[in-house]
Short mmCIF file of C-alpha atoms and ligand atoms in Angstrom, two decimals:
data_model
loop_
_atom_site.label_atom_id
_atom_site.label_comp_id
_atom_site.label_asym_id
_atom_site.label_seq_id
_atom_site.Cartn_x
_atom_site.Cartn_y
_atom_site.Cartn_z
CA MET A 637 10.15 11.68 15.15
CA ALA A 638 8.34 11.42 11.89
CA LEU A 639 9.20 13.61 8.96
CA GLU A 640 7.00 16.70 8.74
CA PHE A 641 5.58 18.21 5.56
CA SER A 642 4.12 21.61 4.83
CA THR A 643 3.63 24.04 1.95
CA LYS A 644 4.74 27.61 1.35
CA VAL A 645 4.61 30.28 -1.32
CA ALA A 646 7.93 32.11 -1.55
CA GLU A 647 10.50 33.31 -4.06
CA PRO A 648 13.27 30.70 -4.04
CA ASP A 649 16.24 33.07 -4.42
CA LYS A 650 15.35 35.05 -1.28
CA LEU A 651 14.54 32.06 0.90
CA ALA A 652 16.60 31.41 4.01
CA THR A 653 16.53 27.64 4.46
CA ASP A 654 18.83 24.73 5.26
CA ALA A 655 18.39 23.36 1.76
CA LEU A 656 16.87 24.78 -1.38
CA VAL A 657 16.01 22.01 -3.85
CA VAL A 658 15.47 22.84 -7.53
CA GLY A 659 15.25 20.84 -10.75
CA ILE A 660 17.31 20.98 -13.93
CA TYR A 661 17.10 19.03 -17.18
CA GLU A 662 19.64 17.05 -19.13
CA SER A 663 19.45 19.60 -21.97
CA GLY A 664 20.78 22.23 -19.59
CA LYS A 665 17.38 23.86 -19.33
CA LEU A 666 16.42 25.07 -15.85
CA SER A 667 13.06 24.86 -14.10
CA GLU A 668 11.49 28.24 -13.35
CA SER A 669 12.74 28.25 -9.78
CA ALA A 670 16.18 27.05 -10.84
CA ALA A 671 16.31 29.89 -13.34
CA ALA A 672 15.37 32.45 -10.66
CA VAL A 673 18.04 31.02 -8.37
CA ASP A 674 20.55 31.08 -11.21
CA ARG A 675 19.90 34.79 -11.86
CA ALA A 676 20.28 35.67 -8.18
CA ALA A 677 23.49 33.59 -7.96
CA LYS A 678 24.96 35.36 -11.01
CA GLY A 679 24.72 32.40 -13.36
CA LEU A 680 26.17 29.79 -11.01
CA ILE A 681 24.02 26.91 -12.28
CA THR A 682 24.48 27.76 -15.97
CA GLU A 683 28.22 27.98 -15.37
CA LEU A 684 28.31 24.55 -13.73
CA ILE A 685 26.32 23.06 -16.60
CA LYS A 686 28.56 24.74 -19.19
CA ARG A 687 31.66 23.27 -17.54
CA LYS A 688 29.90 19.89 -17.43
CA ASP A 689 30.36 19.92 -13.66
CA VAL A 690 26.71 19.04 -13.19
CA SER A 691 24.43 17.03 -15.43
CA GLY A 692 20.68 17.13 -15.45
CA LYS A 693 20.56 13.35 -15.91
CA LEU A 694 17.58 11.74 -14.25
CA GLY A 695 18.36 11.25 -10.58
CA ALA A 696 21.75 13.03 -10.63
CA THR A 697 22.15 15.36 -7.66
CA ARG A 698 24.65 17.98 -6.49
CA VAL A 699 24.78 19.80 -3.16
CA LEU A 700 26.37 23.29 -3.18
CA VAL A 701 27.13 24.90 0.17
CA LYS A 702 26.37 28.59 0.85
CA PRO A 703 26.19 29.75 -2.74
CA ALA A 704 26.86 33.49 -3.11
CA GLY A 705 23.83 35.65 -3.86
CA LEU A 706 21.37 33.26 -2.20
CA ALA A 707 19.98 33.17 1.32
CA CYS A 708 20.05 29.35 1.64
CA GLU A 709 22.64 27.23 3.46
CA ARG A 710 22.67 24.64 0.69
CA LEU A 711 21.50 24.51 -2.89
CA VAL A 712 20.55 21.04 -4.11
CA LEU A 713 20.38 20.55 -7.88
CA VAL A 714 18.33 17.57 -9.00
CA GLY A 715 18.40 16.13 -12.52
CA PHE A 716 15.04 15.39 -14.13
CA GLY A 717 16.44 13.96 -17.36
CA LYS A 718 14.79 14.72 -20.67
CA GLU A 719 12.07 17.35 -20.29
CA GLN A 720 9.76 15.84 -22.92
CA GLU A 721 10.08 12.35 -21.44
CA LEU A 722 9.49 13.21 -17.79
CA GLY A 723 6.72 10.92 -16.58
CA ALA A 724 5.50 9.62 -13.23
CA LYS A 725 8.30 7.08 -12.85
CA GLY A 726 11.07 9.59 -13.61
CA TYR A 727 9.62 12.23 -11.32
CA ARG A 728 9.46 9.74 -8.45
CA GLU A 729 13.06 8.65 -9.09
CA ALA A 730 14.29 12.24 -9.06
CA VAL A 731 12.47 13.04 -5.80
CA HIS A 732 13.90 9.88 -4.28
CA ALA A 733 17.39 10.96 -5.36
CA ALA A 734 16.88 14.42 -3.85
CA VAL A 735 15.90 12.93 -0.50
CA SER A 736 18.84 10.51 -0.59
CA ALA A 737 21.22 13.41 -1.26
CA LEU A 738 19.75 15.38 1.65
CA LYS A 739 20.14 12.38 3.94
CA ASP A 740 23.90 12.82 3.71
CA THR A 741 23.78 16.47 4.78
CA GLY A 742 23.03 18.17 8.09
CA ALA A 743 19.98 19.96 6.69
CA LYS A 744 17.02 19.88 9.06
CA ARG A 745 14.57 21.72 6.86
CA ALA A 746 14.46 21.56 3.08
CA HIS A 747 12.36 23.53 0.60
CA PHE A 748 11.49 21.53 -2.53
CA TYR A 749 10.65 23.58 -5.62
CA LEU A 750 9.77 20.48 -7.60
CA ALA A 751 5.99 20.37 -7.94
CA GLU A 752 6.30 23.03 -10.65
CA LEU A 753 8.04 20.66 -13.10
CA PRO A 754 5.58 19.42 -15.71
CA VAL A 755 5.10 15.63 -15.50
CA ARG A 756 3.42 13.87 -18.40
CA GLY A 757 -0.22 13.06 -17.60
CA CYS A 758 -0.03 14.48 -14.05
CA ASP A 759 -0.95 17.75 -12.40
CA VAL A 760 0.61 19.78 -9.58
CA ARG A 761 -1.53 18.07 -6.96
CA TRP A 762 -0.21 14.72 -8.10
CA SER A 763 3.39 15.91 -7.95
CA ALA A 764 2.94 17.26 -4.43
CA ARG A 765 1.18 14.12 -3.16
CA GLN A 766 3.82 11.86 -4.69
CA ALA A 767 6.69 13.94 -3.31
CA VAL A 768 5.36 13.36 0.21
CA ILE A 769 4.84 9.63 -0.37
CA VAL A 770 8.23 9.08 -2.04
CA ALA A 771 10.13 11.09 0.59
CA SER A 772 8.45 9.23 3.46
CA ASP A 773 9.17 5.92 1.78
CA ALA A 774 12.84 6.85 1.23
CA LEU A 775 13.32 7.71 4.90
CA TYR A 776 11.39 4.75 6.35
CA ARG A 777 13.39 2.49 8.65
CA PHE A 778 12.33 -0.52 10.68
CA GLU A 779 14.53 -0.81 13.75
CA GLU A 780 12.13 -2.06 16.42
CA PHE A 781 14.35 -5.07 17.03
CA LYS A 782 17.79 -3.47 16.71
CA SER A 783 19.62 -2.89 19.99
CA GLN A 784 21.71 -0.27 18.24
CA LYS A 785 19.36 2.22 16.56
CA SER A 786 20.83 4.39 13.85
CA PRO A 787 21.17 8.04 14.90
CA PRO A 788 18.07 10.14 14.20
CA ALA A 789 18.04 11.67 10.72
CA ALA A 790 18.94 15.36 10.54
CA LEU A 791 16.16 15.98 8.02
CA GLN A 792 12.94 16.70 9.91
CA HIS A 793 10.87 18.89 7.69
CA ILE A 794 10.20 19.09 3.96
CA VAL A 795 8.41 22.14 2.64
CA LEU A 796 6.75 21.80 -0.75
CA ALA A 797 7.36 25.31 -1.95
CA LEU A 798 5.77 27.22 -4.81
CA ALA A 799 7.12 30.35 -6.44
CA ASP A 800 3.60 31.72 -6.97
CA ARG A 801 0.25 31.48 -5.28
CA SER A 802 -1.92 30.00 -8.04
CA PHE A 803 -1.74 26.34 -6.94
CA ALA A 804 -1.20 26.91 -3.22
CA ASP A 805 -4.57 25.55 -2.02
CA ALA A 806 -4.47 22.52 -4.29
CA VAL A 807 -0.97 21.68 -3.14
CA ALA A 808 -1.85 22.08 0.54
CA GLU A 809 -4.71 19.61 0.09
CA ALA A 810 -2.50 17.22 -1.85
CA VAL A 811 0.13 17.34 0.88
CA ALA A 812 -2.48 16.38 3.47
CA GLU A 813 -3.50 13.42 1.32
CA GLY A 814 0.10 12.41 0.74
CA ARG A 815 0.83 12.61 4.46
CA ALA A 816 -2.16 10.41 5.36
CA ILE A 817 -1.30 7.84 2.68
CA ALA A 818 2.36 7.78 3.74
CA ALA A 819 1.39 7.30 7.40
CA GLY A 820 -1.00 4.50 6.40
CA MET A 821 1.79 2.85 4.42
CA ALA A 822 4.25 3.14 7.30
CA PHE A 823 1.66 1.58 9.63
CA ALA A 824 1.16 -1.30 7.19
CA LYS A 825 4.92 -1.71 6.73
CA ASN A 826 5.54 -1.90 10.46
CA LEU A 827 2.94 -4.64 10.86
CA GLY A 828 4.31 -6.54 7.88
CA ASN A 829 7.92 -6.28 9.03
CA ARG A 830 7.26 -7.49 12.57
CA PRO A 831 8.16 -11.16 13.04
CA SER A 832 5.38 -13.69 13.45
CA ASN A 833 6.30 -14.46 17.07
CA LEU A 834 5.27 -10.89 17.88
CA CYS A 835 2.79 -10.17 15.10
CA THR A 836 0.20 -12.83 15.93
CA PRO A 837 -3.56 -12.69 15.31
CA SER A 838 -3.85 -11.28 18.86
CA HIS A 839 -1.34 -8.56 17.98
CA LEU A 840 -3.37 -7.58 14.91
CA ALA A 841 -6.47 -7.43 17.11
CA GLU A 842 -4.62 -5.25 19.61
CA GLN A 843 -3.41 -2.92 16.85
CA ALA A 844 -6.93 -2.66 15.42
CA ARG A 845 -8.28 -1.80 18.88
CA GLN A 846 -5.63 0.89 19.35
CA LEU A 847 -6.30 2.37 15.94
CA ALA A 848 -10.03 2.38 16.68
CA LYS A 849 -9.46 4.12 19.97
CA GLU A 850 -7.18 6.76 18.50
CA TYR A 851 -9.53 7.62 15.62
CA LYS A 852 -12.91 6.77 17.17
CA LEU A 853 -13.64 3.89 14.83
CA GLY A 854 -15.98 0.99 15.50
CA VAL A 855 -14.14 -2.22 16.35
CA GLU A 856 -15.19 -5.75 17.22
CA VAL A 857 -13.08 -8.86 17.64
CA LEU A 858 -14.69 -12.25 17.12
CA GLU A 859 -13.06 -15.11 19.04
CA ARG A 860 -12.83 -18.79 18.13
CA LYS A 861 -16.10 -19.57 19.94
CA ASP A 862 -17.89 -16.82 17.98
CA MET A 863 -16.55 -18.26 14.72
CA GLU A 864 -17.76 -21.70 15.79
CA LYS A 865 -21.22 -20.36 16.59
CA LEU A 866 -21.40 -18.59 13.22
CA GLY A 867 -20.13 -21.66 11.36
CA MET A 868 -16.91 -20.32 9.88
CA GLY A 869 -15.69 -23.84 9.20
CA ALA A 870 -13.18 -22.86 6.51
CA LEU A 871 -11.41 -20.25 8.64
CA LEU A 872 -11.41 -22.58 11.64
CA ALA A 873 -9.92 -25.39 9.54
CA VAL A 874 -6.85 -23.23 8.93
CA ALA A 875 -6.54 -22.23 12.59
CA LYS A 876 -6.70 -25.82 13.85
CA GLY A 877 -2.98 -26.57 13.62
CA SER A 878 -1.89 -23.56 15.66
CA HIS A 879 -1.64 -22.75 19.36
CA GLU A 880 -2.29 -19.09 18.58
CA PRO A 881 -6.00 -18.29 18.86
CA PRO A 882 -7.54 -16.99 15.60
CA LYS A 883 -9.23 -13.60 15.56
CA PHE A 884 -11.78 -12.09 13.21
CA LEU A 885 -11.56 -8.30 13.25
CA VAL A 886 -14.36 -5.97 12.25
CA LEU A 887 -13.57 -2.26 11.85
CA GLN A 888 -16.01 0.48 10.95
CA TYR A 889 -15.57 4.05 9.79
CA ASN A 890 -18.80 5.98 9.37
CA GLY A 891 -18.14 9.22 7.54
CA GLY A 892 -21.12 8.99 5.22
CA GLY A 893 -24.84 9.14 5.88
CA LYS A 894 -26.73 6.27 7.45
CA LYS A 895 -28.25 5.37 4.09
CA ASN A 896 -24.89 5.17 2.36
CA LYS A 897 -23.93 1.57 1.66
CA PRO A 898 -20.42 0.83 2.88
CA VAL A 899 -17.39 -0.34 0.98
CA VAL A 900 -16.04 -3.47 2.67
CA LEU A 901 -12.31 -4.18 2.66
CA VAL A 902 -11.30 -7.76 3.48
CA GLY A 903 -7.64 -8.41 4.30
CA LYS A 904 -5.90 -11.79 4.47
CA GLY A 905 -4.33 -12.00 7.91
CA VAL A 906 -2.23 -15.17 7.94
CA THR A 907 0.43 -14.11 10.43
CA PHE A 908 2.63 -17.02 9.38
CA ASP A 909 2.08 -19.47 6.56
CA THR A 910 4.08 -22.68 6.96
CA GLY A 911 1.78 -24.36 4.46
CA GLY A 912 0.34 -26.53 7.25
CA ILE A 913 0.53 -30.29 6.66
CA SER A 914 1.25 -29.46 2.99
CA LEU A 915 4.43 -27.98 4.42
CA LYS A 916 6.37 -25.39 2.43
CA PRO A 917 10.06 -25.90 1.60
CA ALA A 918 12.51 -24.24 4.02
CA ALA A 919 14.07 -21.73 1.61
CA GLU A 920 12.77 -18.20 2.19
CA MET A 921 10.01 -19.47 4.45
CA ASP A 922 10.73 -16.52 6.76
CA GLU A 923 9.00 -14.34 4.16
CA MET A 924 5.72 -16.00 5.04
CA LYS A 925 5.56 -13.60 8.00
CA PHE A 926 4.39 -11.16 5.31
CA ASP A 927 1.32 -13.29 4.65
CA MET A 928 -0.74 -10.80 6.69
CA CYS A 929 0.08 -7.86 4.43
CA GLY A 930 -3.49 -7.81 3.09
CA ALA A 931 -4.70 -7.31 6.65
CA ALA A 932 -2.01 -4.68 7.22
CA SER A 933 -3.12 -2.80 4.10
CA VAL A 934 -6.68 -2.71 5.39
CA LEU A 935 -5.50 -1.28 8.72
CA GLY A 936 -3.19 1.18 6.95
CA THR A 937 -6.02 2.32 4.68
CA PHE A 938 -8.28 2.79 7.70
CA ARG A 939 -5.61 4.98 9.24
CA ALA A 940 -5.35 7.11 6.09
CA ILE A 941 -9.13 7.40 5.75
CA ALA A 942 -9.61 8.21 9.43
CA GLU A 943 -7.09 11.06 9.01
CA LEU A 944 -8.71 12.49 5.90
CA LYS A 945 -12.34 11.93 6.94
CA PRO A 946 -13.97 11.62 3.51
CA LYS A 947 -17.76 11.25 3.29
CA LEU A 948 -18.18 7.50 3.00
CA ASN A 949 -18.81 4.43 5.08
CA LEU A 950 -16.16 1.77 5.33
CA VAL A 951 -16.03 -1.69 6.90
CA GLY A 952 -12.82 -3.64 7.40
CA LEU A 953 -12.88 -7.41 7.88
CA ILE A 954 -9.73 -9.27 8.85
CA PRO A 955 -9.69 -13.02 9.31
CA ALA A 956 -6.45 -13.60 11.22
CA THR A 957 -4.74 -16.91 11.96
CA GLU A 958 -1.52 -18.83 11.67
CA ASN A 959 -1.25 -21.71 9.22
CA MET A 960 0.69 -24.40 11.12
CA PRO A 961 1.19 -28.14 10.97
CA GLY A 962 0.37 -29.86 14.26
CA GLY A 963 -1.44 -32.80 15.78
CA GLY A 964 -4.75 -31.04 15.37
CA ALA A 965 -4.09 -29.63 11.92
CA THR A 966 -6.33 -30.07 8.91
CA LYS A 967 -5.09 -32.82 6.58
CA PRO A 968 -5.24 -33.05 2.79
CA GLY A 969 -8.57 -34.53 1.78
CA ASP A 970 -10.41 -33.16 4.80
CA ILE A 971 -13.82 -31.71 4.02
CA VAL A 972 -15.14 -28.67 5.87
CA LYS A 973 -18.31 -26.61 5.77
CA SER A 974 -17.89 -22.91 5.06
CA LEU A 975 -20.02 -20.10 6.51
CA SER A 976 -21.92 -20.05 3.20
CA GLY A 977 -23.05 -23.63 3.89
CA ARG A 978 -21.03 -24.99 0.99
CA THR A 979 -18.53 -27.76 1.56
CA ILE A 980 -14.85 -27.56 0.60
CA GLU A 981 -12.41 -30.39 0.03
CA ILE A 982 -9.05 -29.16 1.31
CA LEU A 983 -6.65 -30.91 -1.05
CA ASN A 984 -3.73 -28.67 -0.12
CA THR A 985 -3.51 -27.03 3.29
CA ASP A 986 -1.15 -24.42 1.80
CA ALA A 987 -4.06 -22.94 -0.16
CA GLU A 988 -5.28 -21.46 3.14
CA GLY A 989 -5.78 -17.82 2.15
CA ARG A 990 -8.89 -18.57 0.11
CA LEU A 991 -10.28 -20.62 3.01
CA ILE A 992 -10.15 -17.80 5.51
CA LEU A 993 -11.27 -15.26 2.90
CA CYS A 994 -14.32 -17.20 1.73
CA ASP A 995 -15.84 -17.06 5.21
CA ALA A 996 -15.04 -13.35 5.47
CA LEU A 997 -16.65 -12.75 2.06
CA THR A 998 -19.84 -14.48 3.25
CA TYR A 999 -19.73 -12.47 6.47
CA ALA A 1000 -19.50 -9.28 4.34
CA GLU A 1001 -23.04 -9.87 3.04
CA ARG A 1002 -24.53 -8.68 6.31
CA PHE A 1003 -23.27 -5.13 5.69
CA ASN A 1004 -25.29 -4.78 2.47
CA PRO A 1005 -22.13 -3.50 0.79
CA ALA A 1006 -21.84 -1.15 -2.18
CA ALA A 1007 -18.65 -3.03 -3.03
CA VAL A 1008 -16.36 -5.59 -1.43
CA ILE A 1009 -12.63 -5.61 -2.11
CA ASP A 1010 -10.40 -8.33 -0.72
CA ILE A 1011 -6.65 -7.89 -0.52
CA ALA A 1012 -4.45 -10.96 -0.18
CA THR A 1013 -0.94 -12.31 -0.64
CA LEU A 1014 -2.79 -15.18 -2.23
CA THR A 1015 -0.65 -17.01 -4.78
CA GLY A 1016 2.93 -17.57 -5.79
CA ALA A 1017 1.50 -17.92 -9.29
CA CYS A 1018 0.60 -14.22 -9.29
CA VAL A 1019 4.28 -13.42 -8.70
CA ILE A 1020 5.14 -15.55 -11.72
CA ALA A 1021 2.50 -13.78 -13.83
CA LEU A 1022 3.09 -10.13 -12.88
CA GLY A 1023 6.34 -10.05 -10.93
CA HIS A 1024 6.80 -7.35 -8.31
CA VAL A 1025 5.36 -4.51 -10.34
CA ALA A 1026 1.62 -4.96 -10.70
CA THR A 1027 -1.01 -6.22 -8.30
CA GLY A 1028 -3.38 -8.77 -9.86
CA VAL A 1029 -6.86 -7.27 -10.16
CA TYR A 1030 -9.91 -9.51 -10.48
CA ALA A 1031 -13.51 -8.31 -10.42
CA ASN A 1032 -17.06 -9.43 -11.15
CA ASP A 1033 -17.96 -5.80 -11.95
CA GLU A 1034 -16.41 -3.87 -14.86
CA THR A 1035 -16.91 -0.45 -13.29
CA LEU A 1036 -15.31 -1.44 -10.01
CA ALA A 1037 -12.37 -3.00 -11.88
CA GLU A 1038 -11.82 0.16 -13.94
CA GLN A 1039 -12.07 2.39 -10.85
CA LEU A 1040 -9.45 0.33 -9.03
CA LEU A 1041 -7.11 0.28 -12.03
CA GLU A 1042 -7.52 4.05 -12.41
CA ALA A 1043 -6.82 4.63 -8.70
CA GLY A 1044 -3.73 2.45 -9.01
CA ARG A 1045 -2.44 4.41 -12.00
CA GLU A 1046 -2.97 7.70 -10.22
CA ALA A 1047 -1.41 6.53 -6.95
CA TRP A 1048 1.44 4.85 -8.88
CA ASP A 1049 0.49 1.66 -7.09
CA ARG A 1050 -0.63 -0.11 -10.20
CA GLY A 1051 -2.79 -3.15 -10.80
CA TRP A 1052 -3.37 -5.25 -13.89
CA ARG A 1053 -6.68 -6.87 -14.80
CA MET A 1054 -6.81 -10.68 -14.81
CA PRO A 1055 -9.63 -12.92 -16.12
CA LEU A 1056 -12.30 -14.58 -14.00
CA TRP A 1057 -13.82 -16.59 -16.83
CA GLU A 1058 -16.24 -19.38 -16.11
CA ASP A 1059 -13.97 -21.74 -18.08
CA TYR A 1060 -11.47 -21.79 -15.21
CA GLN A 1061 -14.06 -22.88 -12.66
CA GLU A 1062 -13.85 -26.42 -13.99
CA GLN A 1063 -10.42 -26.82 -12.40
CA LEU A 1064 -11.97 -26.50 -8.94
CA LYS A 1065 -14.31 -29.49 -9.20
CA SER A 1066 -14.17 -32.01 -6.36
CA PRO A 1067 -15.48 -35.57 -6.51
CA PHE A 1068 -16.42 -35.42 -2.81
CA ALA A 1069 -17.41 -31.85 -1.91
CA ASP A 1070 -19.00 -28.76 -3.50
CA VAL A 1071 -15.63 -27.34 -4.40
CA ALA A 1072 -11.92 -28.15 -4.07
CA ASN A 1073 -9.52 -25.58 -2.64
CA ILE A 1074 -6.94 -25.94 -5.41
CA GLY A 1075 -7.14 -25.94 -9.20
CA GLY A 1076 -3.82 -27.44 -10.22
CA ARG A 1077 -0.75 -25.69 -11.63
CA PRO A 1078 -2.18 -23.89 -14.69
CA ALA A 1079 -3.34 -20.32 -13.96
CA GLY A 1080 -2.88 -20.69 -10.22
CA SER A 1081 -3.66 -17.05 -9.46
CA VAL A 1082 -6.81 -17.18 -11.61
CA THR A 1083 -8.22 -20.35 -10.07
CA ALA A 1084 -7.61 -18.95 -6.57
CA ALA A 1085 -9.63 -15.86 -7.58
CA CYS A 1086 -12.29 -18.11 -9.13
CA PHE A 1087 -12.61 -19.93 -5.82
CA LEU A 1088 -13.25 -16.61 -4.07
CA ALA A 1089 -15.68 -15.47 -6.79
CA ARG A 1090 -18.03 -18.30 -5.82
CA PHE A 1091 -18.43 -16.69 -2.40
CA ALA A 1092 -18.87 -13.15 -3.73
CA GLU A 1093 -21.81 -13.57 -6.08
CA LYS A 1094 -24.19 -11.39 -4.10
CA TYR A 1095 -22.40 -8.06 -4.52
CA SER A 1096 -19.90 -6.05 -6.55
CA TRP A 1097 -16.57 -7.57 -5.72
CA ALA A 1098 -12.90 -7.23 -6.55
CA HIS A 1099 -9.89 -9.23 -5.45
CA LEU A 1100 -6.35 -7.84 -5.31
CA ASP A 1101 -3.62 -10.49 -5.36
CA ILE A 1102 -0.68 -8.65 -3.78
CA ALA A 1103 1.66 -11.65 -3.47
CA GLY A 1104 4.24 -9.90 -5.68
CA THR A 1105 3.77 -6.33 -4.49
CA ALA A 1106 3.30 -6.42 -0.71
CA TRP A 1107 6.96 -6.92 0.13
CA LYS A 1108 10.46 -6.94 -1.31
CA SER A 1109 12.99 -9.77 -0.97
CA GLY A 1110 16.77 -9.64 -1.03
CA LYS A 1111 18.94 -6.96 0.53
CA ASP A 1112 16.05 -4.47 0.74
CA LYS A 1113 13.77 -7.06 2.30
CA GLY A 1114 10.70 -5.47 3.79
CA ALA A 1115 7.02 -4.68 3.45
CA THR A 1116 6.15 -2.02 0.84
CA GLY A 1117 2.91 -0.64 2.28
CA ARG A 1118 1.14 -1.47 -0.98
CA PRO A 1119 -1.73 -1.30 -1.83
CA VAL A 1120 -2.58 1.41 0.73
CA PRO A 1121 -2.09 4.15 -1.92
CA LEU A 1122 -4.37 2.40 -4.43
CA LEU A 1123 -7.11 1.72 -1.87
CA THR A 1124 -7.04 5.17 -0.29
CA THR A 1125 -7.09 6.87 -3.69
CA TYR A 1126 -10.01 4.69 -4.79
CA LEU A 1127 -11.97 5.56 -1.64
CA LEU A 1128 -11.23 9.30 -1.95
CA HIS A 1129 -12.42 9.24 -5.58
CA ARG A 1130 -15.55 7.43 -4.49
CA ALA A 1131 -16.33 9.90 -1.72
CA ARG A 1132 -15.89 12.80 -4.17
CA GLN A 1133 -18.27 11.27 -6.69
CA SER A 1134 -21.16 10.65 -4.33
N1 BES B 1645 0.81 -17.15 1.00
C1 BES B 1645 0.92 -18.06 -0.07
C2 BES B 1645 1.15 -17.37 -1.40
C3 BES B 1645 2.53 -16.83 -1.64
C4 BES B 1645 3.59 -17.67 -1.87
C5 BES B 1645 2.73 -15.46 -1.70
C6 BES B 1645 4.85 -17.16 -2.13
C7 BES B 1645 3.98 -14.96 -1.97
C8 BES B 1645 5.04 -15.81 -2.18
C9 BES B 1645 -0.34 -18.88 -0.21
O1 BES B 1645 -0.99 -19.19 0.96
C10 BES B 1645 0.05 -20.16 -0.84
O2 BES B 1645 0.76 -20.90 -0.22
N2 BES B 1645 -0.42 -20.42 -2.05
C11 BES B 1645 -0.08 -21.61 -2.74
C12 BES B 1645 -1.33 -22.14 -3.40
C13 BES B 1645 -1.17 -23.52 -3.97
C14 BES B 1645 -1.00 -24.53 -2.86
C15 BES B 1645 -2.39 -23.84 -4.79
C16 BES B 1645 0.97 -21.25 -3.77
O3 BES B 1645 0.92 -20.15 -4.34
O4 BES B 1645 1.88 -22.06 -3.97
MN1 MN B 1646 -0.23 -20.97 1.84
ZN1 ZN B 1647 -0.68 -17.89 2.50
#
């Protein structure tokens, strides 16, 4: 069962709960709630600090069982480091540490008095929203394919508690947002983590249909013959090498008025990227099951938005296919005609993301969009440029770019602006067709974005290259659920402004 979240106004020292969680600083200073608890427990916390038996170092935790003078079963002390330096990153680390400490106890219900700690540049709403997201993330597990599931976690319920009433409504709203974003992320993570033999284009279509049914969204699935009729030659060129039928998913959420132009989200849905005839090397190729994380983030964002019901209209477009070598596969040098009518020389079949996206971007025109945002694990070069921290943000509209960067900062799902200068377009020239699908080694993430820009000239458009941020490698291998927080936050801001 999923972790539950709620809010409550109560005095911490009198609260009967499985676990009472309060914050302390490295200086020995106590948060307001910690101080109240300390008084009721006859100076227990100050005594522990004096003896150097607990430190307030960032992320340090201590669980005390049945402390005298308090009504709780356990008191959990969490270090928040240096008070003056506490920022978003530190706060998130401390909450993560608190949840990890609770994981090793039998506590079913925990009351967190943490939103009250001042975090540089953030308000109480932010702290509450982030606590929900961080806690959900810390407890996420993907065990669909394990015969031996780990025993269910004891912790079932986190209450974001406040000592006084003044922020209660704001925190309740923030918790609802955090819950929706966390559920959207978990949905995206599950899709990303599923292997490509299960998570095929048909599976994505099935998941979209289920989501649409559950939340009463519009859904349409275009089949190969529909794509042929429309003339999606670029998308079809990628699908040619695979036995799995491609799908083009269209989702619609109508929460705004009829006259409100929609935002269109376009997600790259390559359910496995072998590179095609331009075959990838074997090492870490398994990670190319994550090449549909853009699509997953669109579905996850739809889930969050459908929960929160903001006043806006939203369209989701997901071109979904495998990229396989095979007797029928596209070969380097092949020329295809895109939905836009322009021809593309496919010099490298591994640059397939931009091929499926360019047809989706042309298809987006029919919705008369207010803005189009595509999300794609598009280039290894973006990982080289920005690592696993920032998503690459490209845009042909300054306002849209700034709004996305701002949403990313707030959601702590950050992006970094990259250039789309005309000068780079030169690298995409083809002697035989209107454009080539690769631009050589220099600025590989930029030239991929420049390719897309050519198909997005008719509207406000942004491109998020999530190649470095959509999943983690190594021992914690797995999808991250990014950029569901960024996208959902952007859409909520937008709905508030209009
Ligand atoms: N899905 C990959 C991008 C990718 C690679 C993301 C590694 C994360 C990690 C994409 O389809 C791709 O193969 N891009 C090529 C483009 C090149 C052929 C111009 C790349 O980045 O090498
Ligand atoms: Mn590729
Ligand atoms: Zn790819």
